[in-house]
Amino acid sequence: MMMTRAILWPSFALVALIFLVGITLLQARIGHMRRQRPRAADLADCDATRAYFRPVERPAANLANLFEMPALYFALVPLLLVTGLATLTQVTLAWFYVAARAGHSLAHIAGRIRLRFVLFLVSNAVLGAMWIGFAVDIGFSAR
C-alpha cells in the first residue's frame, strides 16, 4: 500500500523538532546573556564565544546533531516519494525514527547521557532499517 503523503507527516514533525531545539537554544543563550552580560572579549573569536556559552551548550550541540544523521532520513524521503515506495512500513519506521530523535533531543538537552546513548542507537537502527527496506524494495521492483 503506497503511503505517498503519509511519509511527509513524520518529516514535518522532525522539522518542527529542529525548530523547537533552535528556539530552545535561542532562549538558553538569551537567558545566559541576561544573567551574565558578555564583554567584548567574550565574543571576540570562536574560542571565546564557545567558552562564554559553555554553560548553555547542550541545545547548540543537539541542534548540530539534528543536521547529522537526520540528513540521511531527509535524503531517503524524496527517494521514497519518487519511487512510490513510501509503504506503511516505511511510514511507521519514520514515526519511530522521529520519536527516537525527539527523545534523544530531550535526553541530550537534559544531560541524561545513558538515555541519550540508547535513543541514539535506537534511532540509527531504525534509520538503517528504513534504508535497508528501501534497498530491498528497489531490488524487488527492478525484477
Coordinates of N, CA, C and O in Angstrom, one line a residue:
M1 N 0.8 -1.2 0.0 CA 0.0 0.0 0.0 C 0.9 1.2 0.0 O 1.7 1.4 0.9
M2 N 0.7 2.1 -1.0 CA 1.5 3.3 -1.1 C 1.0 4.4 -0.1 O -0.2 4.6 -0.1
M3 N 1.9 5.0 0.6 CA 1.5 6.0 1.6 C 2.2 7.3 1.2 O 2.8 7.9 2.1
T4 N 2.1 7.7 0.0 CA 2.9 8.8 -0.5 C 2.9 10.0 0.4 O 3.9 10.5 0.9
R5 N 1.7 10.6 0.7 CA 1.6 11.8 1.6 C 1.9 11.5 3.0 O 2.4 12.3 3.8
A6 N 1.6 10.3 3.5 CA 1.8 9.9 4.9 C 3.2 10.0 5.3 O 3.5 10.3 6.5
I7 N 4.2 9.8 4.4 CA 5.6 9.8 4.8 C 6.0 11.3 5.1 O 7.0 11.5 5.7
L8 N 5.2 12.2 4.6 CA 5.5 13.6 4.9 C 5.3 14.1 6.3 O 6.0 14.9 6.8
W9 N 4.3 13.5 7.0 CA 3.9 13.9 8.3 C 5.1 13.7 9.3 O 5.4 14.6 10.1
P10 N 5.7 12.5 9.4 CA 6.9 12.4 10.3 C 8.0 13.4 9.9 O 8.7 13.9 10.8
S11 N 8.1 13.7 8.6 CA 9.1 14.6 8.2 C 8.8 16.0 8.7 O 9.7 16.7 9.2
F12 N 7.5 16.4 8.6 CA 7.1 17.7 9.2 C 7.4 17.7 10.7 O 7.8 18.8 11.3
A13 N 7.2 16.6 11.4 CA 7.4 16.5 12.8 C 8.9 16.7 13.1 O 9.3 17.4 14.1
L14 N 9.7 16.1 12.3 CA 11.2 16.2 12.5 C 11.6 17.7 12.3 O 12.5 18.2 13.0
V15 N 11.1 18.3 11.3 CA 11.4 19.7 11.0 C 10.9 20.6 12.2 O 11.7 21.5 12.7
A16 N 9.7 20.3 12.8 CA 9.3 21.0 13.9 C 10.2 20.8 15.1 O 10.5 21.8 15.8
L17 N 10.7 19.6 15.3 CA 11.6 19.3 16.4 C 12.9 20.2 16.2 O 13.4 20.8 17.2
I18 N 13.4 20.3 15.0 CA 14.6 21.1 14.7 C 14.4 22.5 15.1 O 15.2 23.2 15.7
F19 N 13.2 23.1 14.7 CA 12.9 24.4 15.0 C 12.7 24.6 16.6 O 13.2 25.6 17.1
L20 N 12.1 23.6 17.2 CA 11.9 23.7 18.7 C 13.3 23.7 19.4 O 13.5 24.5 20.4
V21 N 14.2 22.9 18.9 CA 15.5 22.9 19.5 C 16.2 24.2 19.3 O 16.9 24.8 20.1
G22 N 16.0 24.8 18.1 CA 16.6 26.1 17.8 C 16.0 27.2 18.7 O 16.8 28.1 19.1
I23 N 14.7 27.1 18.9 CA 14.1 28.1 19.8 C 14.6 27.9 21.3 O 14.9 28.9 22.0
T24 N 14.8 26.6 21.7 CA 15.4 26.3 23.0 C 16.8 26.9 23.1 O 17.1 27.5 24.1
L25 N 17.6 26.8 22.1 CA 18.9 27.3 22.1 C 18.9 28.8 22.2 O 19.6 29.4 23.0
L26 N 18.0 29.5 21.4 CA 17.9 30.9 21.5 C 17.5 31.4 22.9 O 18.1 32.3 23.4
Q27 N 16.5 30.7 23.5 CA 16.1 31.1 24.8 C 17.2 30.9 25.8 O 17.4 31.7 26.7
A28 N 17.9 29.8 25.7 CA 19.0 29.5 26.6 C 20.1 30.6 26.5 O 20.7 31.0 27.5
R29 N 20.5 30.9 25.3 CA 21.5 31.9 25.1 C 21.1 33.3 25.5 O 21.9 34.0 26.2
I30 N 19.9 33.7 25.2 CA 19.4 35.0 25.7 C 19.4 35.0 27.2 O 19.8 36.0 27.8
G31 N 18.9 34.0 27.8 CA 18.9 33.9 29.3 C 20.3 34.0 29.9 O 20.5 34.7 30.9
H32 N 21.2 33.3 29.3 CA 22.6 33.3 29.7 C 23.2 34.8 29.6 O 23.8 35.3 30.5
M33 N 22.9 35.4 28.5 CA 23.4 36.8 28.3 C 22.8 37.8 29.2 O 23.4 38.7 29.6
R34 N 21.5 37.5 29.6 CA 20.9 38.4 30.6 C 21.5 38.2 32.0 O 21.7 39.2 32.8
R35 N 21.8 37.0 32.3 CA 22.4 36.6 33.7 C 23.8 37.0 33.8 O 24.3 37.4 34.8
Q36 N 24.6 36.9 32.6 CA 26.0 37.2 32.6 C 26.3 38.0 31.4 O 26.6 37.4 30.3
R37 N 26.2 39.3 31.5 CA 26.4 40.2 30.3 C 27.8 39.9 29.7 O 28.8 39.8 30.4
P38 N 27.8 39.7 28.4 CA 29.0 39.4 27.7 C 29.9 40.7 27.6 O 29.4 41.8 27.4
R39 N 31.2 40.5 27.7 CA 32.1 41.6 27.4 C 32.6 41.4 26.0 O 32.4 40.3 25.4
A40 N 33.2 42.4 25.4 CA 33.7 42.3 24.0 C 34.6 41.1 23.9 O 34.6 40.4 22.9
A41 N 35.4 40.8 24.9 CA 36.4 39.7 24.8 C 35.7 38.3 24.8 O 36.2 37.4 24.2
D42 N 34.5 38.3 25.4 CA 33.7 37.0 25.4 C 33.2 36.6 24.0 O 33.0 35.4 23.7
L43 N 33.1 37.6 23.1 CA 32.6 37.3 21.7 C 33.7 37.6 20.6 O 33.3 37.8 19.5
A44 N 34.9 37.8 21.0 CA 36.0 38.2 20.1 C 36.3 37.2 19.0 O 36.6 37.6 17.9
D45 N 36.2 35.9 19.3 CA 36.5 34.9 18.3 C 35.7 33.6 18.7 O 35.0 33.6 19.7
C46 N 35.9 32.6 17.9 CA 35.1 31.4 18.1 C 35.4 30.7 19.4 O 34.5 30.3 20.1
D47 N 36.7 30.7 19.8 CA 37.0 30.0 21.1 C 36.4 30.8 22.3 O 35.9 30.2 23.2
A48 N 36.5 32.1 22.2 CA 36.0 32.9 23.3 C 34.5 32.7 23.4 O 33.9 32.6 24.5
T49 N 33.8 32.8 22.3 CA 32.3 32.6 22.2 C 31.9 31.3 22.7 O 31.0 31.2 23.5
R50 N 32.6 30.2 22.3 CA 32.4 28.9 22.8 C 32.5 28.8 24.3 O 31.7 28.2 25.0
A51 N 33.6 29.4 24.8 CA 33.8 29.4 26.3 C 32.7 30.1 27.0 O 32.2 29.7 28.0
Y52 N 32.3 31.3 26.5 CA 31.3 32.1 27.1 C 29.9 31.3 27.2 O 29.2 31.4 28.2
F53 N 29.6 30.7 26.1 CA 28.3 30.0 26.0 C 28.4 28.5 26.6 O 27.3 27.8 26.5
R54 N 29.5 28.1 27.1 CA 29.7 26.7 27.6 C 28.6 26.3 28.6 O 28.1 25.2 28.5
P55 N 28.1 27.2 29.5 CA 27.1 26.7 30.4 C 25.7 26.4 29.7 O 24.9 25.7 30.4
V56 N 25.5 26.8 28.5 CA 24.3 26.5 27.8 C 24.6 25.9 26.5 O 23.8 26.1 25.5
E57 N 25.6 25.0 26.4 CA 26.0 24.5 25.1 C 25.2 23.3 24.7 O 25.2 22.9 23.5
R58 N 24.5 22.6 25.5 CA 23.7 21.4 25.1 C 22.7 21.6 24.0 O 22.7 20.8 23.1
P59 N 21.9 22.6 24.1 CA 21.0 22.8 23.0 C 21.7 23.1 21.6 O 21.3 22.6 20.6
A60 N 22.8 23.8 21.7 CA 23.6 24.0 20.5 C 24.2 22.7 19.9 O 24.1 22.5 18.7
A61 N 24.7 21.9 20.8 CA 25.2 20.6 20.4 C 24.1 19.7 19.8 O 24.3 19.0 18.8
N62 N 22.9 19.8 20.4 CA 21.8 18.9 19.9 C 21.4 19.4 18.6 O 21.1 18.6 17.7
L63 N 21.3 20.8 18.4 CA 20.9 21.3 17.1 C 21.9 20.8 16.0 O 21.4 20.4 14.9
A64 N 23.2 20.9 16.3 CA 24.1 20.4 15.3 C 23.9 18.9 15.0 O 24.0 18.5 13.9
N65 N 23.6 18.1 16.1 CA 23.3 16.7 15.9 C 22.1 16.5 14.9 O 22.1 15.5 14.2
L66 N 21.1 17.4 15.0 CA 19.9 17.2 14.1 C 20.2 17.5 12.6 O 19.3 17.4 11.8
F67 N 21.5 17.9 12.3 CA 21.9 18.1 10.9 C 22.9 17.0 10.5 O 23.6 17.2 9.5
E68 N 23.0 16.0 11.3 CA 24.0 14.9 11.0 C 23.2 13.7 10.5 O 22.9 13.7 9.3
M69 N 22.9 12.7 11.3 CA 22.2 11.5 10.9 C 20.8 11.8 10.2 O 20.5 11.2 9.3
P70 N 20.1 12.8 10.8 CA 18.8 13.1 10.1 C 18.9 13.5 8.6 O 18.0 13.4 7.9
A71 N 20.1 13.9 8.2 CA 20.3 14.2 6.8 C 20.1 12.9 5.9 O 19.5 13.0 4.8
L72 N 20.4 11.8 6.5 CA 20.1 10.5 5.8 C 18.6 10.2 5.7 O 18.1 9.7 4.7
Y73 N 17.9 10.6 6.7 CA 16.4 10.5 6.7 C 15.9 11.4 5.7 O 15.0 11.0 4.8
F74 N 16.3 12.7 5.7 CA 15.8 13.7 4.7 C 16.2 13.3 3.3 O 15.5 13.8 2.4
A75 N 17.3 12.6 3.1 CA 17.6 12.1 1.8 C 16.7 11.0 1.3 O 16.4 10.9 0.1
L76 N 16.3 10.2 2.2 CA 15.5 9.0 1.9 C 14.1 9.3 1.5 O 13.5 8.8 0.6
V77 N 13.5 10.3 2.2 CA 12.1 10.6 2.0 C 11.8 11.0 0.5 O 10.8 10.4 -0.1
P78 N 12.5 11.8 -0.1 CA 12.2 12.1 -1.5 C 12.4 10.9 -2.4 O 11.6 10.7 -3.4
L79 N 13.4 10.0 -2.1 CA 13.5 8.8 -2.8 C 12.3 7.9 -2.7 O 11.8 7.3 -3.7
L80 N 11.8 7.8 -1.5 CA 10.6 7.0 -1.3 C 9.4 7.6 -2.0 O 8.6 6.9 -2.6
L81 N 9.3 8.9 -2.1 CA 8.2 9.6 -2.8 C 8.3 9.3 -4.3 O 7.4 9.0 -5.0
V82 N 9.5 9.6 -4.9 CA 9.7 9.5 -6.3 C 9.5 8.0 -6.8 O 9.0 7.8 -7.9
T83 N 10.0 7.1 -6.0 CA 9.9 5.7 -6.4 C 8.5 5.1 -6.1 O 8.2 4.0 -6.6
G84 N 7.7 5.8 -5.3 CA 6.4 5.2 -4.9 C 6.5 4.1 -3.9 O 5.6 3.3 -3.7
L85 N 7.6 4.1 -3.2 CA 7.9 3.1 -2.2 C 7.7 3.5 -0.7 O 8.2 2.9 0.2
A86 N 6.9 4.6 -0.6 CA 6.6 5.1 0.8 C 5.5 4.2 1.3 O 4.3 4.5 1.4
T87 N 5.8 3.0 1.8 CA 4.9 2.0 2.3 C 4.5 2.3 3.7 O 5.1 3.1 4.4
L88 N 3.5 1.5 4.2 CA 3.1 1.6 5.6 C 4.2 1.3 6.5 O 4.4 2.0 7.5
T89 N 5.0 0.3 6.1 CA 6.2 0.0 7.0 C 7.2 1.2 7.0 O 7.6 1.5 8.1
Q90 N 7.4 1.8 5.9 CA 8.3 3.0 5.9 C 7.8 4.1 6.7 O 8.5 4.8 7.5
V91 N 6.5 4.4 6.6 CA 5.8 5.4 7.4 C 5.9 5.1 8.9 O 6.2 6.0 9.7
T92 N 5.7 3.9 9.2 CA 5.7 3.5 10.7 C 7.1 3.7 11.2 O 7.4 4.2 12.3
L93 N 8.1 3.2 10.4 CA 9.5 3.4 10.8 C 9.9 4.8 10.9 O 10.6 5.2 11.8
A94 N 9.4 5.7 10.0 CA 9.7 7.1 10.0 C 9.2 7.7 11.4 O 9.9 8.5 12.0
W95 N 8.0 7.3 11.8 CA 7.4 7.8 13.0 C 8.3 7.3 14.2 O 8.5 8.1 15.2
F96 N 8.7 6.1 14.2 CA 9.6 5.6 15.3 C 10.9 6.4 15.3 O 11.4 6.7 16.3
Y97 N 11.4 6.7 14.1 CA 12.7 7.4 14.0 C 12.5 8.8 14.6 O 13.3 9.2 15.4
V98 N 11.4 9.5 14.2 CA 11.2 10.8 14.7 C 11.0 10.8 16.2 O 11.5 11.7 17.0
A99 N 10.3 9.8 16.7 CA 10.0 9.7 18.2 C 11.4 9.5 18.9 O 11.6 10.1 20.0
A100 N 12.2 8.6 18.3 CA 13.5 8.4 19.0 C 14.4 9.6 18.9 O 15.1 9.9 19.9
R101 N 14.4 10.4 17.8 CA 15.1 11.6 17.7 C 14.6 12.6 18.7 O 15.4 13.4 19.3
A102 N 13.3 12.7 18.9 CA 12.7 13.7 19.9 C 13.2 13.3 21.3 O 13.6 14.2 22.1
G103 N 13.1 12.0 21.6 CA 13.6 11.5 22.9 C 15.1 11.8 23.1 O 15.5 12.2 24.2
H104 N 15.8 11.6 22.0 CA 17.3 11.9 22.1 C 17.5 13.4 22.3 O 18.4 13.7 23.2
S105 N 16.8 14.2 21.7 CA 16.9 15.7 21.9 C 16.6 16.0 23.4 O 17.4 16.8 24.0
L106 N 15.5 15.5 23.9 CA 15.2 15.8 25.3 C 16.2 15.3 26.2 O 16.7 16.0 27.2
A107 N 16.7 14.1 26.0 CA 17.7 13.5 26.9 C 19.0 14.3 26.8 O 19.7 14.5 27.8
H108 N 19.4 14.7 25.6 CA 20.6 15.4 25.3 C 20.6 16.8 26.1 O 21.5 17.1 26.8
I109 N 19.5 17.5 25.9 CA 19.4 18.8 26.5 C 19.3 18.7 28.0 O 19.9 19.6 28.7
A110 N 18.7 17.7 28.5 CA 18.6 17.5 30.0 C 19.8 16.8 30.6 O 19.9 16.8 31.8
G111 N 20.8 16.4 29.8 CA 22.0 15.8 30.3 C 21.9 14.4 30.8 O 22.6 13.9 31.6
R112 N 20.9 13.7 30.2 CA 20.7 12.3 30.6 C 21.5 11.4 29.6 O 21.0 10.9 28.6
I113 N 22.8 11.2 29.9 CA 23.7 10.6 29.0 C 23.4 9.2 28.6 O 23.4 8.9 27.4
R114 N 23.1 8.3 29.5 CA 22.8 6.9 29.2 C 21.5 6.8 28.3 O 21.5 6.1 27.3
L115 N 20.5 7.5 28.7 CA 19.2 7.5 27.9 C 19.5 8.1 26.5 O 19.0 7.5 25.5
R116 N 20.3 9.1 26.4 CA 20.6 9.7 25.1 C 21.3 8.7 24.2 O 21.0 8.6 23.1
F117 N 22.3 8.0 24.8 CA 23.0 7.0 24.0 C 22.1 5.9 23.5 O 22.2 5.5 22.3
V118 N 21.2 5.4 24.4 CA 20.3 4.3 23.9 C 19.4 4.8 22.8 O 19.2 4.2 21.8
L119 N 18.9 6.1 23.0 CA 18.0 6.6 21.9 C 18.8 6.9 20.6 O 18.2 6.8 19.5
F120 N 20.0 7.3 20.7 CA 20.9 7.4 19.6 C 21.0 6.1 18.8 O 20.8 6.0 17.6
L121 N 21.3 5.0 19.6 CA 21.4 3.7 18.9 C 20.1 3.3 18.3 O 20.0 2.8 17.2
V122 N 19.0 3.5 19.0 CA 17.6 3.1 18.5 C 17.3 3.8 17.2 O 16.9 3.3 16.2
S123 N 17.5 5.2 17.3 CA 17.2 6.0 16.1 C 18.0 5.6 14.9 O 17.5 5.5 13.8
N124 N 19.3 5.3 15.1 CA 20.2 4.9 14.0 C 19.8 3.5 13.5 O 19.9 3.2 12.3
A125 N 19.4 2.6 14.4 CA 18.9 1.2 13.9 C 17.7 1.4 13.1 O 17.5 0.7 12.0
V126 N 16.7 2.2 13.5 CA 15.5 2.4 12.7 C 15.8 3.1 11.4 O 15.3 2.6 10.3
L127 N 16.7 4.0 11.4 CA 17.1 4.7 10.1 C 17.8 3.7 9.2 O 17.5 3.6 8.0
G128 N 18.6 2.8 9.7 CA 19.3 1.8 9.0 C 18.2 0.8 8.4 O 18.3 0.4 7.2
A129 N 17.2 0.5 9.2 CA 16.1 -0.4 8.7 C 15.4 0.2 7.6 O 15.0 -0.5 6.6
M130 N 15.2 1.5 7.7 CA 14.5 2.2 6.6 C 15.3 2.1 5.3 O 14.7 1.9 4.2
W131 N 16.6 2.4 5.4 CA 17.4 2.3 4.2 C 17.5 0.9 3.6 O 17.5 0.7 2.4
I132 N 17.7 -0.1 4.5 CA 17.7 -1.5 4.0 C 16.4 -1.9 3.4 O 16.4 -2.5 2.3
G133 N 15.3 -1.5 4.0 CA 14.0 -1.8 3.4 C 13.8 -1.1 2.1 O 13.3 -1.8 1.1
F134 N 14.3 0.1 1.9 CA 14.2 0.8 0.6 C 15.1 0.0 -0.4 O 14.6 -0.2 -1.5
A135 N 16.3 -0.4 0.0 CA 17.2 -1.1 -1.0 C 16.5 -2.4 -1.4 O 16.5 -2.8 -2.6
V136 N 15.9 -3.1 -0.4 CA 15.3 -4.4 -0.8 C 14.1 -4.1 -1.7 O 13.9 -4.9 -2.7
D137 N 13.3 -3.2 -1.4 CA 12.1 -2.8 -2.2 C 12.5 -2.4 -3.6 O 11.9 -2.8 -4.6
I138 N 13.6 -1.7 -3.8 CA 14.2 -1.3 -5.1 C 14.6 -2.6 -5.8 O 14.3 -2.7 -7.0
G139 N 15.3 -3.5 -5.1 CA 15.7 -4.7 -5.7 C 14.6 -5.5 -6.3 O 14.6 -6.1 -7.4
F140 N 13.5 -5.6 -5.5 CA 12.4 -6.4 -5.9 C 11.5 -5.7 -7.0 O 11.0 -6.4 -7.9
S141 N 11.5 -4.4 -7.0 CA 10.8 -3.7 -8.0 C 11.5 -3.7 -9.3 O 10.9 -3.4 -10.4
A142 N 12.8 -4.0 -9.3 CA 13.6 -4.0 -10.6 C 13.4 -5.3 -11.4 O 13.7 -5.4 -12.5
R143 N 12.8 -6.3 -10.7 CA 12.6 -7.6 -11.4 C 11.4 -7.6 -12.3 O 10.5 -7.0 -12.3

